[in-house]
């Protein structure tokens, strides 16, 4: 049955249910990833492996999540976001369940890194693109609310995972986390399709003369020749090289400076509360009409996030770690919704689904290398000081790349039509 074609995004209505679905999905994807530091400590002890080796579990999962994002985009273009997200939720739960039976680190690489990571890729990209389609005037706020699920879930998951590990061991805890992740299937059912004027018809894709042309269209490969888009992607390769380091190693750093396991877990929970507030605040601020482009907001939060990560080694007590964690969480959270809504200024709203998927695939290089590099520096130096400083430097470098984008120093915002026209340029 064909869906009624709308001339403009509804900016509300069922869109708020889509935001709720996005909230649950970011909670059960990035909330789990962020809280994995609890399992990191257990894996190092159980498998008697160095930090750099164990770090590959989370790093591989995040890299697969991002690298496989174009697959999620392409499948959503063909079949719609709803079935793709539901399948992704099932695969992520299955991967975590299989991980609970692991007897070697390789099993964790395959189950969490590859299978769960691929499932998460099928969940996040279609969800983020669907939220963007349902909103226009309040897009950044809606995106901020949707992605704030990662913050509030991290508040609950870090101490919850520690309790589950203490009560059932890491194997039993992973099994319960797998069951929790299956709620992604139910949330995916809320992603009702939305047809807008100007959308390409499915028949236009089906009758493509050659299959390479069809694949190039599905995966938005034409954006690879779009220089502003590629510079934007380079900026987020640098962001990802440092952004996830505290989620993997802040708990371990807190344990090293004398915090017990619950204080260490609560440090991440405090950062998670600030993260949630930062995402909502950044969305409200960007939609408030404050002078300046969304790229300017994005650059500001990237600089503040990088500085806060570089200062984390100053936390040598529980109180100081909580204070630094609050700053880091707020700034890092504020960065997230701007990544997606600023992309509209680069490629236009019509290419958002393909652009998000392609961007995630290319920026996976940073996520793949950043956390293992941090673990290697920890093994080399004996502390996390150099690891955090290096991670912060990556984000500061990303702000310099953002400043090279076209018309960066113009204070007027591009309309979606202008962004789309710019996207077709050199």
Tab-separated table of C-alpha atoms in Angstrom:
chain	number	residue	atom	x	y	z
A	1	UNK	CA	0.000	0.000	0.000
A	2	UNK	CA	1.638	3.323	-1.052
A	3	UNK	CA	2.300	5.936	1.604
A	4	UNK	CA	0.932	9.465	1.269
A	5	UNK	CA	3.602	11.780	-0.118
A	6	UNK	CA	4.224	14.883	2.022
A	7	UNK	CA	5.506	18.149	0.607
A	8	UNK	CA	7.498	18.982	3.761
A	9	UNK	CA	8.713	17.142	6.843
A	10	UNK	CA	5.970	17.004	9.516
A	11	UNK	CA	8.223	18.451	12.284
A	12	UNK	CA	6.284	16.493	14.898
A	13	UNK	CA	3.425	13.995	15.015
A	14	UNK	CA	4.726	10.443	14.587
A	15	UNK	CA	8.163	12.037	14.311
A	16	UNK	CA	8.325	12.102	18.122
A	17	UNK	CA	7.807	8.321	18.178
A	18	UNK	CA	10.690	8.055	15.735
A	19	UNK	CA	12.739	10.193	18.144
A	20	UNK	CA	11.767	7.777	20.939
A	21	UNK	CA	12.910	4.857	18.784
A	22	UNK	CA	16.185	6.665	18.122
A	23	UNK	CA	16.572	7.295	21.856
A	24	UNK	CA	16.199	3.570	22.636
A	25	UNK	CA	18.505	2.585	19.789
A	26	UNK	CA	21.343	4.934	20.754
A	27	UNK	CA	20.910	3.774	24.356
A	28	UNK	CA	21.300	0.112	23.430
A	29	UNK	CA	24.113	0.696	20.926
A	30	UNK	CA	26.369	3.454	22.220
A	31	UNK	CA	25.307	3.052	25.842
A	32	UNK	CA	26.587	-0.534	25.720
A	33	UNK	CA	29.790	0.500	23.919
A	34	UNK	CA	30.476	3.289	26.401
A	35	UNK	CA	29.957	1.037	29.399
A	36	UNK	CA	32.192	-1.715	28.052
A	37	UNK	CA	35.059	-0.465	30.185
A	38	UNK	CA	33.631	-2.657	32.973
A	39	UNK	CA	34.128	-5.745	30.802
A	40	UNK	CA	37.509	-4.435	29.609
A	41	UNK	CA	38.953	-4.813	33.110
A	42	UNK	CA	37.508	-8.335	33.393
A	43	UNK	CA	38.867	-9.416	29.999
A	44	UNK	CA	42.387	-8.173	30.811
A	45	UNK	CA	42.358	-10.182	34.037
A	46	UNK	CA	40.658	-13.343	32.711
A	47	UNK	CA	42.602	-13.707	29.449
A	48	UNK	CA	45.839	-12.291	30.936
A	49	UNK	CA	46.275	-10.118	27.863
A	50	UNK	CA	47.825	-6.629	27.513
A	51	UNK	CA	45.563	-3.594	27.320
A	52	UNK	CA	46.407	-2.970	23.671
A	53	UNK	CA	45.202	-6.463	22.696
A	54	UNK	CA	41.932	-6.297	24.629
A	55	UNK	CA	41.292	-2.776	23.304
A	56	UNK	CA	40.745	-4.265	19.846
A	57	UNK	CA	37.384	-5.711	20.952
A	58	UNK	CA	35.651	-2.340	21.334
A	59	UNK	CA	37.734	-0.721	18.623
A	60	UNK	CA	36.789	-3.429	16.109
A	61	UNK	CA	33.099	-3.207	17.053
A	62	UNK	CA	33.037	0.569	16.556
A	63	UNK	CA	34.992	0.271	13.302
A	64	UNK	CA	32.604	-2.365	11.918
A	65	UNK	CA	29.626	-0.270	13.058
A	66	UNK	CA	30.975	2.607	11.007
A	67	UNK	CA	32.509	0.685	8.101
A	68	UNK	CA	29.297	-1.262	7.438
A	69	UNK	CA	27.074	1.827	7.690
A	70	UNK	CA	26.762	2.151	3.872
A	71	UNK	CA	25.312	-1.372	3.874
A	72	UNK	CA	22.625	-0.186	6.278
A	73	UNK	CA	21.991	2.850	4.062
A	74	UNK	CA	21.737	0.766	0.897
A	75	UNK	CA	19.459	-1.845	2.456
A	76	UNK	CA	17.235	0.903	3.872
A	77	UNK	CA	16.984	2.473	0.429
A	78	UNK	CA	15.805	-0.858	-0.981
A	79	UNK	CA	13.642	-2.237	1.835
A	80	UNK	CA	12.988	0.651	4.223
A	81	UNK	CA	14.526	1.458	7.614
A	82	UNK	CA	12.097	-0.600	9.715
A	83	UNK	CA	13.040	-4.179	8.653
A	84	UNK	CA	16.741	-3.324	8.419
A	85	UNK	CA	16.865	-1.981	11.993
A	86	UNK	CA	14.930	-4.969	13.319
A	87	UNK	CA	17.364	-7.421	11.703
A	88	UNK	CA	20.276	-5.390	13.052
A	89	UNK	CA	18.856	-5.558	16.569
A	90	UNK	CA	18.613	-9.335	16.353
A	91	UNK	CA	22.212	-9.671	15.107
A	92	UNK	CA	23.608	-7.461	17.866
A	93	UNK	CA	21.838	-9.476	20.562
A	94	UNK	CA	23.073	-12.713	18.987
A	95	UNK	CA	26.657	-11.442	18.898
A	96	UNK	CA	26.637	-10.510	22.588
A	97	UNK	CA	25.072	-13.861	23.494
A	98	UNK	CA	27.748	-15.793	21.598
A	99	UNK	CA	30.421	-13.670	23.305
A	100	UNK	CA	29.358	-15.045	26.676
A	101	UNK	CA	30.653	-18.483	25.570
A	102	UNK	CA	34.089	-17.197	24.502
A	103	UNK	CA	37.207	-19.084	25.591
A	104	UNK	CA	39.690	-17.007	23.578
A	105	UNK	CA	40.023	-13.333	22.675
A	106	UNK	CA	39.532	-14.239	19.015
A	107	UNK	CA	35.985	-15.361	19.864
A	108	UNK	CA	35.295	-11.903	21.323
A	109	UNK	CA	36.707	-10.236	18.219
A	110	UNK	CA	34.313	-12.260	16.051
A	111	UNK	CA	31.188	-12.150	18.215
A	112	UNK	CA	31.328	-8.593	19.589
A	113	UNK	CA	33.651	-6.953	17.097
A	114	UNK	CA	32.190	-8.347	13.868
A	115	UNK	CA	28.685	-9.735	14.486
A	116	UNK	CA	27.409	-7.276	17.104
A	117	UNK	CA	29.245	-4.432	15.341
A	118	UNK	CA	27.513	-5.272	12.041
A	119	UNK	CA	24.148	-5.435	13.778
A	120	UNK	CA	24.742	-2.004	15.304
A	121	UNK	CA	25.604	-0.667	11.830
A	122	UNK	CA	22.208	-1.797	10.548
A	123	UNK	CA	20.527	-0.038	13.485
A	124	UNK	CA	22.133	3.373	13.827
A	125	UNK	CA	22.473	4.823	10.320
A	126	UNK	CA	18.857	4.173	9.175
A	127	UNK	CA	17.576	5.447	12.523
A	128	UNK	CA	19.543	8.718	12.375
A	129	UNK	CA	18.496	9.322	8.775
A	130	UNK	CA	14.819	8.668	9.607
A	131	UNK	CA	14.882	11.244	12.417
A	132	UNK	CA	16.368	13.788	9.974
A	133	UNK	CA	13.574	13.116	7.455
A	134	UNK	CA	10.786	13.721	9.989
A	135	UNK	CA	12.087	17.156	11.076
A	136	UNK	CA	13.294	20.368	9.449
A	137	UNK	CA	12.941	23.412	11.716
A	138	UNK	CA	13.598	21.412	14.892
A	139	UNK	CA	15.971	18.891	13.330
A	140	UNK	CA	18.986	19.534	15.593
A	141	UNK	CA	16.866	19.423	18.756
A	142	UNK	CA	15.146	16.211	17.594
A	143	UNK	CA	18.517	14.660	16.786
A	144	UNK	CA	19.870	15.790	20.151
A	145	UNK	CA	16.966	14.110	21.953
A	146	UNK	CA	17.346	10.926	19.904
A	147	UNK	CA	21.073	10.551	20.525
A	148	UNK	CA	20.774	11.499	24.209
A	149	UNK	CA	19.793	7.880	24.861
A	150	UNK	CA	23.494	7.031	24.920
A	151	UNK	CA	24.017	9.403	27.838
A	152	UNK	CA	21.190	8.282	30.084
A	153	UNK	CA	21.886	4.597	29.401
A	154	UNK	CA	25.554	5.041	30.288
A	155	UNK	CA	24.401	6.459	33.622
A	156	UNK	CA	22.572	3.225	34.341
A	157	UNK	CA	24.692	0.704	32.453
A	158	UNK	CA	28.122	1.270	34.030
A	159	UNK	CA	27.041	0.447	37.611
A	160	UNK	CA	24.497	-2.096	36.332
A	161	UNK	CA	27.128	-3.980	34.327
A	162	UNK	CA	29.473	-3.915	37.326
A	163	UNK	CA	26.708	-5.371	39.504
A	164	UNK	CA	25.936	-8.060	36.926
A	165	UNK	CA	29.620	-8.971	36.656
A	166	UNK	CA	29.920	-9.203	40.441
A	167	UNK	CA	26.741	-11.306	40.685
A	168	UNK	CA	26.974	-13.587	37.652
A	169	UNK	CA	30.505	-13.215	36.297
A	170	UNK	CA	31.332	-11.611	32.969
A	171	UNK	CA	29.771	-14.494	31.021
A	172	UNK	CA	26.407	-14.253	32.744
A	173	UNK	CA	26.517	-10.467	32.506
A	174	UNK	CA	27.083	-10.596	28.737
A	175	UNK	CA	24.135	-12.973	28.362
A	176	UNK	CA	21.864	-10.520	30.168
A	177	UNK	CA	23.175	-7.601	28.103
A	178	UNK	CA	22.349	-9.649	24.989
A	179	UNK	CA	18.756	-10.061	26.166
A	180	UNK	CA	18.564	-6.317	26.819
A	181	UNK	CA	19.842	-5.595	23.303
A	182	UNK	CA	16.983	-7.499	21.706
A	183	UNK	CA	14.767	-4.519	22.557
A	184	UNK	CA	16.319	-2.975	19.445
A	185	UNK	CA	13.973	-5.193	17.449
A	186	UNK	CA	10.892	-3.660	19.085
A	187	UNK	CA	12.171	-0.083	18.713
A	188	UNK	CA	12.848	-0.685	15.032
A	189	UNK	CA	9.151	-1.379	14.504
A	190	UNK	CA	8.426	2.296	15.353
A	191	UNK	CA	10.260	3.580	12.254
A	192	UNK	CA	7.236	4.232	10.078
A	193	UNK	CA	8.187	5.017	6.453
A	194	UNK	CA	7.835	8.657	5.376
A	195	UNK	CA	7.504	9.635	1.695
A	196	UNK	CA	8.548	13.199	0.805
A	197	UNK	CA	8.331	15.069	-2.472
A	198	UNK	CA	11.527	14.737	-4.449
A	199	UNK	CA	12.369	11.252	-3.171
A	200	UNK	CA	13.629	8.954	-5.950
A	201	UNK	CA	11.131	6.251	-6.840
A	202	UNK	CA	12.109	2.614	-6.333
A	203	UNK	CA	11.392	1.947	-9.996
A	204	UNK	CA	14.116	4.390	-10.938
A	205	UNK	CA	16.659	2.251	-9.130
A	206	UNK	CA	15.307	-1.063	-10.344
A	207	UNK	CA	15.622	-0.226	-14.040
A	208	UNK	CA	19.209	0.967	-13.896
A	209	UNK	CA	20.965	-0.198	-17.057
A	210	UNK	CA	24.041	-1.601	-15.342
A	211	UNK	CA	24.461	-3.028	-11.885
A	212	UNK	CA	27.615	-0.962	-11.141
A	213	UNK	CA	25.501	2.151	-11.664
A	214	UNK	CA	22.874	0.784	-9.305
A	215	UNK	CA	25.468	0.025	-6.620
A	216	UNK	CA	27.074	3.446	-6.983
A	217	UNK	CA	23.671	5.056	-6.500
A	218	UNK	CA	22.734	2.916	-3.499
A	219	UNK	CA	26.037	3.588	-1.742
A	220	UNK	CA	26.196	7.297	-2.787
A	221	UNK	CA	29.684	6.774	-4.185
A	222	UNK	CA	29.471	10.052	-6.117
A	223	UNK	CA	30.185	11.791	-2.806
A	224	UNK	CA	33.734	10.404	-2.906
A	225	UNK	CA	34.538	13.094	-5.483
A	226	UNK	CA	32.911	15.830	-3.379
A	227	UNK	CA	35.821	17.675	-1.793
A	228	UNK	CA	34.003	19.482	1.046
A	229	UNK	CA	32.353	16.199	2.073
A	230	UNK	CA	35.702	14.389	2.067
A	231	UNK	CA	37.297	17.113	4.217
A	232	UNK	CA	34.368	16.833	6.600
A	233	UNK	CA	34.957	13.083	6.779
A	234	UNK	CA	38.681	13.629	7.436
A	235	UNK	CA	37.766	15.841	10.383
A	236	UNK	CA	35.711	13.015	11.881
A	237	UNK	CA	38.432	10.442	11.264
A	238	UNK	CA	40.511	12.583	13.631
A	239	UNK	CA	37.581	13.002	16.029
A	240	UNK	CA	37.003	9.254	16.241
A	241	UNK	CA	40.690	8.574	16.846
A	242	UNK	CA	40.336	10.329	20.202
A	243	UNK	CA	36.625	10.440	21.037
A	244	UNK	CA	36.188	6.827	22.192
A	245	UNK	CA	39.415	6.570	24.221
A	246	UNK	CA	37.879	7.639	27.576
A	247	UNK	CA	35.024	5.160	27.143
A	248	UNK	CA	37.536	2.330	26.862
A	249	UNK	CA	40.155	3.483	29.378
A	250	UNK	CA	38.736	5.997	31.866
A	251	UNK	CA	37.488	3.223	34.157
A	252	UNK	CA	40.916	1.549	34.084
A	253	UNK	CA	42.601	4.917	34.738
A	254	UNK	CA	40.323	5.518	37.723
A	255	UNK	CA	41.243	2.101	39.133
A	256	UNK	CA	44.942	2.917	38.732
A	257	UNK	CA	44.684	6.150	40.757
A	258	UNK	CA	43.023	4.371	43.676
A	259	UNK	CA	39.284	4.311	42.994
A	260	UNK	CA	37.421	1.088	43.732
A	261	UNK	CA	35.447	-0.629	40.992
A	262	UNK	CA	32.157	1.099	41.815
A	263	UNK	CA	33.724	4.548	42.046
A	264	UNK	CA	35.399	3.931	38.692
A	265	UNK	CA	32.093	2.860	37.135
A	266	UNK	CA	30.293	5.846	38.659
A	267	UNK	CA	32.861	8.161	37.075
A	268	UNK	CA	31.567	7.074	33.684
A	269	UNK	CA	27.994	7.397	34.919
A	270	UNK	CA	28.580	11.013	35.926
A	271	UNK	CA	30.081	11.698	32.519
A	272	UNK	CA	27.020	10.054	30.965
A	273	UNK	CA	24.620	12.435	32.749
A	274	UNK	CA	26.608	15.405	31.493
A	275	UNK	CA	26.698	13.832	28.032
A	276	UNK	CA	22.905	13.614	27.901
A	277	UNK	CA	22.576	17.244	28.992
A	278	UNK	CA	25.177	18.317	26.440
A	279	UNK	CA	23.348	16.656	23.551
A	280	UNK	CA	20.036	18.296	24.382
A	281	UNK	CA	21.621	21.683	25.114
A	282	UNK	CA	23.607	21.680	21.861
A	283	UNK	CA	20.450	20.806	19.902
A	284	UNK	CA	18.485	23.592	21.566
A	285	UNK	CA	21.301	26.114	21.090
A	286	UNK	CA	21.736	25.295	17.399
A	287	UNK	CA	17.983	25.618	16.717
A	288	UNK	CA	17.603	28.816	18.785
A	289	UNK	CA	18.608	31.025	15.869
A	290	UNK	CA	21.918	32.086	17.406
A	291	UNK	CA	24.115	33.792	14.830
A	292	UNK	CA	26.586	31.520	13.071
A	293	UNK	CA	26.587	28.338	11.029
A	294	UNK	CA	26.120	24.893	12.483
A	295	UNK	CA	29.742	24.222	11.531
A	296	UNK	CA	30.821	26.952	13.952
A	297	UNK	CA	28.932	25.239	16.786
A	298	UNK	CA	30.505	21.928	15.775
A	299	UNK	CA	34.028	23.381	15.815
A	300	UNK	CA	33.514	24.886	19.261
A	301	UNK	CA	32.396	21.583	20.770
A	302	UNK	CA	35.260	19.707	19.055
A	303	UNK	CA	37.821	22.077	20.605
A	304	UNK	CA	36.283	21.843	24.072
A	305	UNK	CA	36.029	18.030	23.853
A	306	UNK	CA	39.667	17.708	22.819
A	307	UNK	CA	40.828	19.986	25.623
A	308	UNK	CA	38.778	18.093	28.233
A	309	UNK	CA	40.234	14.720	27.149
A	310	UNK	CA	43.782	16.066	27.263
A	311	UNK	CA	43.175	17.251	30.847
A	312	UNK	CA	41.899	13.884	32.123
A	313	UNK	CA	45.358	12.843	33.457
A	314	UNK	CA	45.012	15.631	36.026
A	315	UNK	CA	42.349	13.516	37.719
A	316	UNK	CA	44.295	11.774	40.468
A	317	UNK	CA	41.424	11.379	42.928
A	318	UNK	CA	37.763	10.409	42.749
A	319	UNK	CA	36.584	14.026	43.208
A	320	UNK	CA	38.855	15.417	40.499
A	321	UNK	CA	37.926	12.601	38.096
A	322	UNK	CA	34.239	13.348	38.616
A	323	UNK	CA	34.800	17.039	37.862
A	324	UNK	CA	36.811	16.306	34.725
A	325	UNK	CA	34.336	13.614	33.693
A	326	UNK	CA	31.494	16.140	33.918
A	327	UNK	CA	33.307	18.512	31.569
A	328	UNK	CA	34.268	15.784	29.137
A	329	UNK	CA	30.793	14.248	29.119
A	330	UNK	CA	29.025	17.561	28.441
A	331	UNK	CA	31.341	18.632	25.628
A	332	UNK	CA	31.508	15.194	24.013
A	333	UNK	CA	27.722	14.880	24.123
A	334	UNK	CA	27.227	18.313	22.550
A	335	UNK	CA	29.398	17.270	19.612
A	336	UNK	CA	27.198	14.357	18.516
A	337	UNK	CA	23.966	15.943	17.166
A	338	UNK	CA	25.978	18.604	15.327
A	339	UNK	CA	27.867	15.931	13.380
A	340	UNK	CA	24.690	14.890	11.568
A	341	UNK	CA	22.853	18.202	11.235
A	342	UNK	CA	25.987	20.053	10.054
A	343	UNK	CA	26.222	17.485	7.275
A	344	UNK	CA	23.091	19.039	5.725
A	345	UNK	CA	25.124	22.207	5.083
A	346	UNK	CA	27.633	20.088	3.158
A	347	UNK	CA	25.522	17.688	1.059
A	348	UNK	CA	21.896	18.850	1.400
A	349	UNK	CA	19.024	16.959	2.998
A	350	UNK	CA	18.292	14.781	-0.045
A	351	UNK	CA	21.539	12.839	0.321
A	352	UNK	CA	21.583	12.459	4.081
A	353	UNK	CA	20.983	8.689	4.213
A	354	UNK	CA	23.807	7.863	1.839
A	355	UNK	CA	26.100	10.557	3.260
A	356	UNK	CA	25.735	9.325	6.851
A	357	UNK	CA	26.502	5.765	5.830
A	358	UNK	CA	29.510	6.706	3.704
A	359	UNK	CA	30.820	9.076	6.381
A	360	UNK	CA	30.621	6.363	9.027
A	361	UNK	CA	32.438	3.898	6.794
A	362	UNK	CA	35.330	6.255	6.066
A	363	UNK	CA	35.682	7.558	9.624
A	364	UNK	CA	35.960	3.989	10.907
A	365	UNK	CA	39.710	4.264	10.301
A	366	UNK	CA	39.970	6.612	13.269
A	367	UNK	CA	37.858	4.422	15.537
A	368	UNK	CA	39.821	1.323	14.511
A	369	UNK	CA	43.215	2.817	15.343
A	370	UNK	CA	42.501	5.257	18.171
A	371	UNK	CA	41.715	2.944	21.088
A	372	UNK	CA	44.469	0.357	20.349
A	373	UNK	CA	46.949	3.228	19.984
A	374	UNK	CA	45.854	4.480	23.393
A	375	UNK	CA	46.293	0.991	24.871
A	376	UNK	CA	49.735	0.657	23.265
A	377	UNK	CA	50.821	4.015	24.710
A	378	UNK	CA	49.587	2.841	28.124
A	379	UNK	CA	51.648	-0.351	27.881
A	380	UNK	CA	54.672	1.667	26.697
A	381	UNK	CA	54.557	4.415	29.342
A	382	UNK	CA	52.856	2.641	32.257
A	383	UNK	CA	50.138	5.296	32.633
A	384	UNK	CA	47.274	6.733	30.579
A	385	UNK	CA	48.697	10.289	30.577
A	386	UNK	CA	50.167	10.218	27.071
A	387	UNK	CA	47.139	8.256	25.838
A	388	UNK	CA	44.662	10.950	26.884
A	389	UNK	CA	46.845	13.840	25.677
A	390	UNK	CA	47.229	12.201	22.266
A	391	UNK	CA	43.481	11.550	22.041
A	392	UNK	CA	42.745	15.204	22.845
A	393	UNK	CA	45.238	16.354	20.210
A	394	UNK	CA	43.350	14.412	17.537
A	395	UNK	CA	40.148	16.360	18.264
A	396	UNK	CA	41.951	19.693	18.311
A	397	UNK	CA	43.408	18.844	14.891
A	398	UNK	CA	39.909	18.069	13.597
A	399	UNK	CA	38.794	21.631	14.332
A	400	UNK	CA	41.533	22.923	12.026
A	401	UNK	CA	40.249	20.695	9.213
A	402	UNK	CA	36.687	21.971	9.713
A	403	UNK	CA	37.943	25.529	9.269
A	404	UNK	CA	38.974	24.692	5.674
A	405	UNK	CA	35.383	23.991	4.548
A	406	UNK	CA	33.787	26.352	1.972
A	407	UNK	CA	32.409	29.641	3.335
A	408	UNK	CA	33.403	28.573	6.843
A	409	UNK	CA	33.942	32.165	7.956
A	410	UNK	CA	30.539	33.272	6.676
A	411	UNK	CA	28.008	33.730	9.474
A	412	UNK	CA	24.902	33.082	7.345
A	413	UNK	CA	23.506	29.554	7.333
A	414	UNK	CA	23.060	27.657	4.097
A	415	UNK	CA	19.559	26.525	3.233
A	416	UNK	CA	18.964	22.880	2.427
A	417	UNK	CA	18.621	23.760	-1.248
A	418	UNK	CA	21.974	25.550	-1.210
A	419	UNK	CA	23.548	22.583	0.545
A	420	UNK	CA	22.191	20.271	-2.131
A	421	UNK	CA	23.516	22.519	-4.892
A	422	UNK	CA	26.894	22.692	-3.207
A	423	UNK	CA	26.880	18.915	-2.956
A	424	UNK	CA	26.750	18.627	-6.739
A	425	UNK	CA	29.736	20.909	-7.173
A	426	UNK	CA	33.425	20.043	-7.291
